[in-house]
Each structure stands twice: as C-alpha cells, then as structure tokens.
Amino acid sequence: MSWLVSPKGKRYTVAQMRWVTNHEEPLVRTVAVSRIYRRGVDEIRALDRVSLEIPAGHFVAFMGPSGSGKSTLMNLLAGLDRPSSGEVWVAGQRLDILDEDELAAWRARHVGLIFQFFNLIPVLSARDNVALPLLLTHLDKRERSRRADIALRIVGLQDRASHYPRALSGGEQQRVAIARALVTDPDLIVADEPTGDLDARNAETILSLLRRLRSDFGKTIIMVTHDPRALRFVDMAFHLDKGTLLEGEEAARAHEAIVVAASGGVVGHVLP
Amino acid sequence: MNYLKLVFANLMRNKLRTGMTFGAVSLAVMLVVFLLTMPAGLDALLNSVASNTRVSVHNKAGIVYSLPYSYVRKVRLVEGVAGAVGTTWFGGAYEEEGRVTFPNFAVEAEHVGAVYPDYGIASQHLEDFRRYRDGALVGRQTMKRYGWKVGDRITLKSTAWAIDLDLRIVGEIPLERSPVVWIQRSYLDEALVAQRGQGLGIVHVIWVRLEDPNRVEEVMRTIDDMFRNSEAETASETEKSFFGNFFGSLKGFITIVLLVTFLVAACVLVIAANTASMAIRERSSEIAVLKAVGFPRRVVFASLLAESALLCTSAGVAGVALAYVFTHGLRSFAAVIPSLGPLGSFLITPAVAAQGLLLSVVVGAVSGLVPAWGAARKPVAEAFHELF
C-alpha cells in the first residue's frame, strides 16, 4: 500500500488523496518517472520510478534531504528537463516527448517559475522584470505594462514598480519574482526553495502569498523546500529520499521528523 | 518593455566596459577607413596632376641622371609631339640654409604654355615669364605658404649649382596643391656662364605633350628608339606612371600599413569577442532564467547577438565619422603644412565608408556569434544544474 502524508500528519493512499481532492482530474501526473545522469562511466539515478498525481488548485510541497531528487522532480514537472524514462503529464500535455524548443514554448504558456535567489534582471525595473515573460506573447506594450502592474498589485508592490532590484529588500525581490511567475496566468506555479534566502518574517510573508494565490486565484503550486514552516501552508507534502517517493511508514517518519524540527523538538505541541 | 530596451539595458550594465569596447572598435574602424583611403587617394592625386597626353622623357638610368640639352630640340621634331619643355633641377633653398622646401626647376619659358595648357596659367603671367629673364612662376601652395604675391622679389640659393639667383615673381601656377617653382633656364644658363665659363648644357626631364592620346605608346617608343645606343638612352613614360613611380615607396609603405591594419582589425575582433564572452558568462544565471520562463533559444541567441552587433555597428558609425573629420582636418592642414604631402588628398568615398561599416558589422556579428550560440544552445536543465 502506498501512502502520502497530509500537513497534519494524516496518512492517505494515493487513491484516497485523489478522493480527498474531490475526484478532480489531476493537473500533474507522473508515471514511473526516472532521471539518470551520466558522469563519464558513472550513472547517477537522481529519480527512480516516481509516480504521483497532483490535483488542480492545490499547494504542494516536495520535501526531503539534499540529493533526494526533489529538485529533479520539480524540473521535470516544470518542463525544464526531460525524464530518462516514464511519462510526465501536466495540464493535459505529455512533456517527456517534447523537444527543447517545444518545452520552452509550453513553459511560456503554462508555467510560472520562482527561484531561491529571485533571479531578477538587475538592469530592469520591477515592472519590466514582471513584464519580461509577456514579451513572448502577442500583447502590445501598453497591455504588457498593465498586466505587470496588476501582478505587482497582487503581491502588494504596486508602489515599487519603478524600483530596480538593488533598491528592493530580499522579500520584495521574491514578491517581484512571484509577480513575474503569475503575470502570464499559468496553470502551474513552481517554486524552488522560495524562502531559502529569506529571514523568518519574509519567509512567512512569501508562504502566505503563495497560499493566497492558491486560495484566491485557484493556482496549482508546487514548492520544493527544506523549510518545515511550509507545512502550515501547503495542502499536501511529498517526501522524497534517494530519488524515490516515500510512502507509508517511511513517509510518516520523514514527516514527523520535519514536524519535530519545526517545533524545536517539542513534538506534542505539533502533532494532533 | 521591449526587446530593444532589454538589449540596450544589458549593454549599459557595465558602462565602462561598453565604453572601452566602443572606443576600441571606433578607433580601429577609423584607422582602417583612413588607411583604406590611401590607395584611392594616391590614385586620385595622380589623376589630378597627371595628364593622359603628357609624357616624361628622362635618362634610362634614372631621373637623377641628366640628358644632353640637344635632346629637347630633337624630341620637338618627332611626329605627334605638340610641345616639349626641358626641365632641370635647380634645388633652390629659400631662407632656410641648404634646405629645399619646395621643388624648383629651370625651364624654357617659351615652351611652358605649350606643354601645360591644362594648368590654366594666365596668359599675362606666361607672357611676363617669357619677358623677364629673372621671372618665376610659383605654385599656389608655395605662394600661400610664404605669403608671396606677384611682383615680390625673392632669392633662391641653389643646392645643385652653387649659385644664388634673385628672382621676380611674375605669375602663379593656379593649382591648389602645387608647390613647384619654375625659373627661366636662360637666366640660370647665363649666370653659370658668368660664374664658371660654362653653361647649363643638360636637362633632367623633358616633358612632352602629345597631340593624340591614342598615340602615346607609339610616340614614346619612337623617342626611345631615337636615342637607343646613344651616350644617354632615354626612358619615356606617361605622367601618371612617372608620378606613380615617384610615389612607389609610399605605395609599399601603404601595403605594410594595410597589413598592420588587418592585424589591428583582427585584434579588435578578438578583443570584442572576449568582451562579449565575458559579458555573457557573467549573466549565465539570467540567461538560464530567461530560457526557463520560456524564451526560445533563437530569441536568446538573437538578443545576445544583437548586443554585440549594436555596440560594434554604432562604434563603426562613430569610427567612420571620426575618419571623415580626420581626413578633412588633414586636407585643411595640408594647404599650410606641405610636409603632409599626399595625406591631404585622402578623402573618404562612400565605398570606403561602407567598407568601414561592413567591418564593424562583421566584428559585431562574429565576436558575438560564438558566445551567444554557446549560451543559447545549452539546455536549460544543464544551465540550472551548473548554476544553482
């Protein structure tokens, strides 16, 4: 029996999780996905036959130690990489059969990306950074600017639109990056350690904002994180280790370890 | 926000580096354009001073060797010759002891008009040149340089004949860049007889004007055949060829300079390529992010290439403009500084300007090609793997 663990520590089978999410067709689905890197004669199995489903409109965390394969899995779901074997389906599109250029075109329409180090273009203002993905659309300049302003308003930075990244705090830069991920109205938002370079207060702000994108705008969000605080904001967490998706007791133990870490070791205060 | 703004913003990211690259390409294009004008400039100079009906006859051994003066009369009798004048180097120095600052020759005053009708010398000046034995005709450049005017009296100290001649300027040779001064042969001849009991007796070059430009080769051959196996064999050549040989050493110099210019252009290409490569490498993470958000490889490639192309092309325009200003400056100075010589004749033609711009476009395209292609073709996952 395969198990997934809810943020509150409840264990579900994959089938139950699908039922829990109101029987919706999953936005994301992988079938026995593996990713093998070759370094000379060595083979590194970064991901090993991972199958999962993520319903639309959910905020999901991929958790696990370094080298567990969570970023590799995120890259596959975001269309940044292709699996060595298996199938990857997102928003009805099978990604593992697309080439580099087709994947780029698909990402431009369907995915918003958020990175740990914000990765804004330093020579562009916040508005221009947000409008950057819209260059790939047929929108005119005025409409691109208008949509960028809307995205900045959603993240609460409408009055910082003309500022350059160097004039913004880390938290503000990450909110600009979120606006950039949001501006094309993608089906899926993928965030790689979005709180990894932020202090606790800014991390909370970012997690709240991502949560609000899910609740107010129905966005599906996948977040790779080490941050145990994230568990309070996500709908479900997938635990990975050594390239495999943990299930059952293993998943529960991994989850509890994170909860303990988040509580500072006082387990009883956190677990139900 | 548009692509041009993105390209421009990236160019302005490091203003010092962009400025230095701009300056290097500008100066290189300026140098190349200026040097490319040299062959055409020399040709234009030769065409401006050389007539297609005028030939020179000089000693086969070289122009420093003389010919008997009797040759001049014989040449005038050759069929097809409209006029001939014997010229003898006087080598007169004015004021500056022992230093000849303009070419000056003793000529036969009565034959100058027949050989140089295209010079446009006023008939009154020619008449006065014939009338006054101490008369001199002076080129406009030398007139301007020394502030002389018709009627002035000057003294030239010959470095060739150890004699001083007092001269009266009776007219001007109205060619803008002509430095030459002609004095009466008979005046020099008399002065030499008086000083050493022996007249001139020789000429250095006989300038001949022909009636028909189509018979140039035939007449030259006739003249040279006439003096074959004599004490002083002659070598005839067209005026353009004569001046071309005169500038021969300069042409060799230009060939070397053009070679150096090519190497300079190659160096600038390498520098520009290195700059483009550094600029792109520094932005690897940004380029990876651009690709991650969906920018296709061709767009990434084009925008990166556009940066170096825009930089180098604008620098090329500046370089051509600089060369234009430089050559016009030289042209202005050449009127008052004769030592600039033919440099004052070099002007940028549209063809040369186009070659300069083409060079800058090529530098821009080639220098950006490899780094832009390398950055664009790298799979986004690989880029992320290397960077994050």
GROMACS .gro file of C-alpha atoms in nm, chain B residues 1-174:
model
  174
  273MET     CA    1   0.943   4.692  -2.203
  274ASN     CA    2   1.050   4.553  -2.539
  275TYR     CA    3   1.341   4.361  -2.684
  276LEU     CA    4   1.535   4.674  -2.782
  277LYS     CA    5   1.508   4.804  -2.427
  278LEU     CA    6   1.631   4.469  -2.296
  279VAL     CA    7   1.930   4.472  -2.533
  280PHE     CA    8   2.011   4.834  -2.451
  281ALA     CA    9   1.975   4.778  -2.076
  282ASN     CA   10   2.217   4.487  -2.095
  283LEU     CA   11   2.465   4.696  -2.294
  284MET     CA   12   2.452   4.968  -2.031
  285ARG     CA   13   2.501   4.717  -1.749
  286ASN     CA   14   2.875   4.784  -1.738
  287LYS     CA   15   2.919   5.130  -1.884
  288LEU     CA   16   3.297   5.135  -1.854
  289ARG     CA   17   3.342   4.807  -2.037
  290THR     CA   18   3.091   4.903  -2.304
  291GLY     CA   19   3.260   5.240  -2.343
  292MET     CA   20   3.604   5.084  -2.375
  293THR     CA   21   3.484   4.834  -2.634
  294PHE     CA   22   3.305   5.112  -2.821
  295GLY     CA   23   3.625   5.318  -2.820
  296ALA     CA   24   3.844   5.029  -2.934
  297VAL     CA   25   3.616   4.941  -3.226
  298SER     CA   26   3.569   5.310  -3.319
  299LEU     CA   27   3.941   5.375  -3.332
  300ALA     CA   28   4.008   5.056  -3.524
  301VAL     CA   29   3.739   5.139  -3.781
  302MET     CA   30   3.871   5.493  -3.806
  303LEU     CA   31   4.222   5.363  -3.868
  304VAL     CA   32   4.108   5.109  -4.122
  305VAL     CA   33   3.890   5.361  -4.307
  306PHE     CA   34   4.167   5.618  -4.313
  307LEU     CA   35   4.417   5.369  -4.446
  308LEU     CA   36   4.172   5.233  -4.700
  309THR     CA   37   4.154   5.584  -4.846
  310MET     CA   38   4.526   5.580  -4.918
  311PRO     CA   39   4.534   5.375  -5.240
  312ALA     CA   40   4.231   5.557  -5.378
  313GLY     CA   41   4.373   5.888  -5.256
  314LEU     CA   42   4.702   5.827  -5.430
  315ASP     CA   43   4.522   5.735  -5.748
  316ALA     CA   44   4.307   6.047  -5.725
  317LEU     CA   45   4.617   6.254  -5.663
  318LEU     CA   46   4.789   6.109  -5.966
  319ASN     CA   47   4.481   6.165  -6.179
  320SER     CA   48   4.459   6.523  -6.062
  321VAL     CA   49   4.816   6.606  -6.152
  322ALA     CA   50   4.868   6.376  -6.446
  323SER     CA   51   4.751   6.431  -6.799
  324ASN     CA   52   4.688   6.147  -7.040
  325THR     CA   53   4.861   6.337  -7.320
  326ARG     CA   54   5.177   6.426  -7.131
  327VAL     CA   55   5.481   6.203  -7.106
  328SER     CA   56   5.817   6.235  -6.941
  329VAL     CA   57   6.143   6.153  -7.109
  330HIS     CA   58   6.438   6.100  -6.878
  331ASN     CA   59   6.764   5.913  -6.863
  332LYS     CA   60   6.709   5.540  -6.873
  333ALA     CA   61   6.940   5.509  -6.571
  334GLY     CA   62   6.708   5.724  -6.357
  335ILE     CA   63   6.582   6.076  -6.316
  336VAL     CA   64   6.890   6.187  -6.121
  337TYR     CA   65   7.094   6.136  -6.435
  338SER     CA   66   7.080   6.409  -6.698
  339LEU     CA   67   7.023   6.419  -7.072
  340PRO     CA   68   7.200   6.639  -7.323
  341TYR     CA   69   7.005   6.959  -7.382
  342SER     CA   70   7.010   6.887  -7.755
  343TYR     CA   71   6.763   6.606  -7.696
  344VAL     CA   72   6.488   6.860  -7.632
  345ARG     CA   73   6.503   7.004  -7.983
  346LYS     CA   74   6.510   6.655  -8.133
  347VAL     CA   75   6.207   6.549  -7.935
  348ARG     CA   76   6.011   6.853  -8.053
  349LEU     CA   77   6.062   6.734  -8.412
  350VAL     CA   78   5.907   6.391  -8.352
  351GLU     CA   79   5.576   6.350  -8.530
  352GLY     CA   80   5.282   6.373  -8.294
  353VAL     CA   81   5.458   6.596  -8.041
  354ALA     CA   82   5.266   6.918  -7.974
  355GLY     CA   83   5.526   7.068  -7.742
  356ALA     CA   84   5.822   6.981  -7.523
  357VAL     CA   85   5.996   7.157  -7.241
  358GLY     CA   86   6.326   7.066  -7.080
  359THR     CA   87   6.334   7.090  -6.701
  360THR     CA   88   6.648   7.100  -6.491
  361TRP     CA   89   6.657   7.062  -6.116
  362PHE     CA   90   6.767   7.391  -5.958
  363GLY     CA   91   6.726   7.282  -5.597
  364GLY     CA   92   6.690   7.635  -5.467
  365ALA     CA   93   6.656   7.693  -5.092
  366TYR     CA   94   6.465   7.992  -4.962
  367GLU     CA   95   6.580   8.141  -4.631
  368GLU     CA   96   6.634   7.802  -4.468
  369GLU     CA   97   7.002   7.742  -4.539
  370GLY     CA   98   7.066   7.435  -4.751
  371ARG     CA   99   6.716   7.304  -4.721
  372VAL     CA  100   6.491   7.277  -5.023
  373THR     CA  101   6.134   7.324  -4.907
  374PHE     CA  102   5.962   7.321  -5.245
  375PRO     CA  103   6.058   7.173  -5.584
  376ASN     CA  104   6.204   7.425  -5.827
  377PHE     CA  105   6.321   7.380  -6.183
  378ALA     CA  106   6.478   7.579  -6.462
  379VAL     CA  107   6.251   7.559  -6.767
  380GLU     CA  108   6.228   7.710  -7.113
  381ALA     CA  109   5.981   7.992  -7.064
  382GLU     CA  110   5.866   7.999  -7.425
  383HIS     CA  111   5.762   7.632  -7.419
  384VAL     CA  112   5.585   7.601  -7.083
  385GLY     CA  113   5.249   7.716  -7.217
  386ALA     CA  114   5.252   7.457  -7.495
  387VAL     CA  115   5.320   7.167  -7.260
  388TYR     CA  116   5.097   7.268  -6.967
  389PRO     CA  117   4.784   7.424  -7.119
  390ASP     CA  118   4.573   7.231  -6.864
  391TYR     CA  119   4.732   7.417  -6.572
  392GLY     CA  120   4.529   7.725  -6.654
  393ILE     CA  121   4.819   7.968  -6.613
  394ALA     CA  122   4.704   8.320  -6.702
  395SER     CA  123   4.830   8.431  -7.045
  396GLN     CA  124   4.959   8.753  -6.892
  397HIS     CA  125   5.167   8.555  -6.642
  398LEU     CA  126   5.308   8.337  -6.920
  399GLU     CA  127   5.386   8.645  -7.122
  400ASP     CA  128   5.564   8.808  -6.825
  401PHE     CA  129   5.755   8.485  -6.760
  402ARG     CA  130   5.887   8.500  -7.114
  403ARG     CA  131   5.956   8.872  -7.096
  404TYR     CA  132   6.151   8.892  -6.769
  405ARG     CA  133   6.469   8.683  -6.765
  406ASP     CA  134   6.461   8.678  -6.383
  407GLY     CA  135   6.092   8.589  -6.376
  408ALA     CA  136   5.949   8.298  -6.178
  409LEU     CA  137   5.616   8.119  -6.184
  410VAL     CA  138   5.515   7.990  -5.841
  411GLY     CA  139   5.264   7.721  -5.745
  412ARG     CA  140   4.968   7.838  -5.539
  413GLN     CA  141   5.055   7.626  -5.237
  414THR     CA  142   5.402   7.781  -5.210
  415MET     CA  143   5.256   8.128  -5.272
  416LYS     CA  144   5.022   8.075  -4.975
  417ARG     CA  145   5.283   7.915  -4.757
  418TYR     CA  146   5.524   8.209  -4.777
  419GLY     CA  147   5.262   8.479  -4.827
  420TRP     CA  148   5.413   8.576  -5.159
  421LYS     CA  149   5.232   8.773  -5.427
  422VAL     CA  150   5.303   8.861  -5.789
  423GLY     CA  151   5.569   9.132  -5.804
  424ASP     CA  152   5.758   9.013  -5.494
  425ARG     CA  153   6.131   8.956  -5.522
  426ILE     CA  154   6.295   8.651  -5.371
  427THR     CA  155   6.637   8.491  -5.366
  428LEU     CA  156   6.689   8.117  -5.406
  429LYS     CA  157   7.022   7.960  -5.316
  430SER     CA  158   7.082   7.660  -5.538
  431THR     CA  159   7.198   7.344  -5.363
  432ALA     CA  160   7.269   7.185  -5.702
  433TRP     CA  161   7.467   7.456  -5.882
  434ALA     CA  162   7.629   7.658  -5.601
  435ILE     CA  163   7.472   7.978  -5.721
  436ASP     CA  164   7.224   8.232  -5.589
  437LEU     CA  165   6.954   8.380  -5.813
  438ASP     CA  166   6.748   8.689  -5.745
  439LEU     CA  167   6.402   8.629  -5.884
  440ARG     CA  168   6.090   8.828  -5.953
  441ILE     CA  169   5.756   8.651  -5.911
  442VAL     CA  170   5.570   8.721  -6.233
  443GLY     CA  171   5.282   8.479  -6.203
  444GLU     CA  172   5.111   8.192  -6.029
  445ILE     CA  173   5.058   7.830  -6.125
  446PRO     CA  174   4.693   7.815  -6.020
   0.00000   0.00000   0.00000
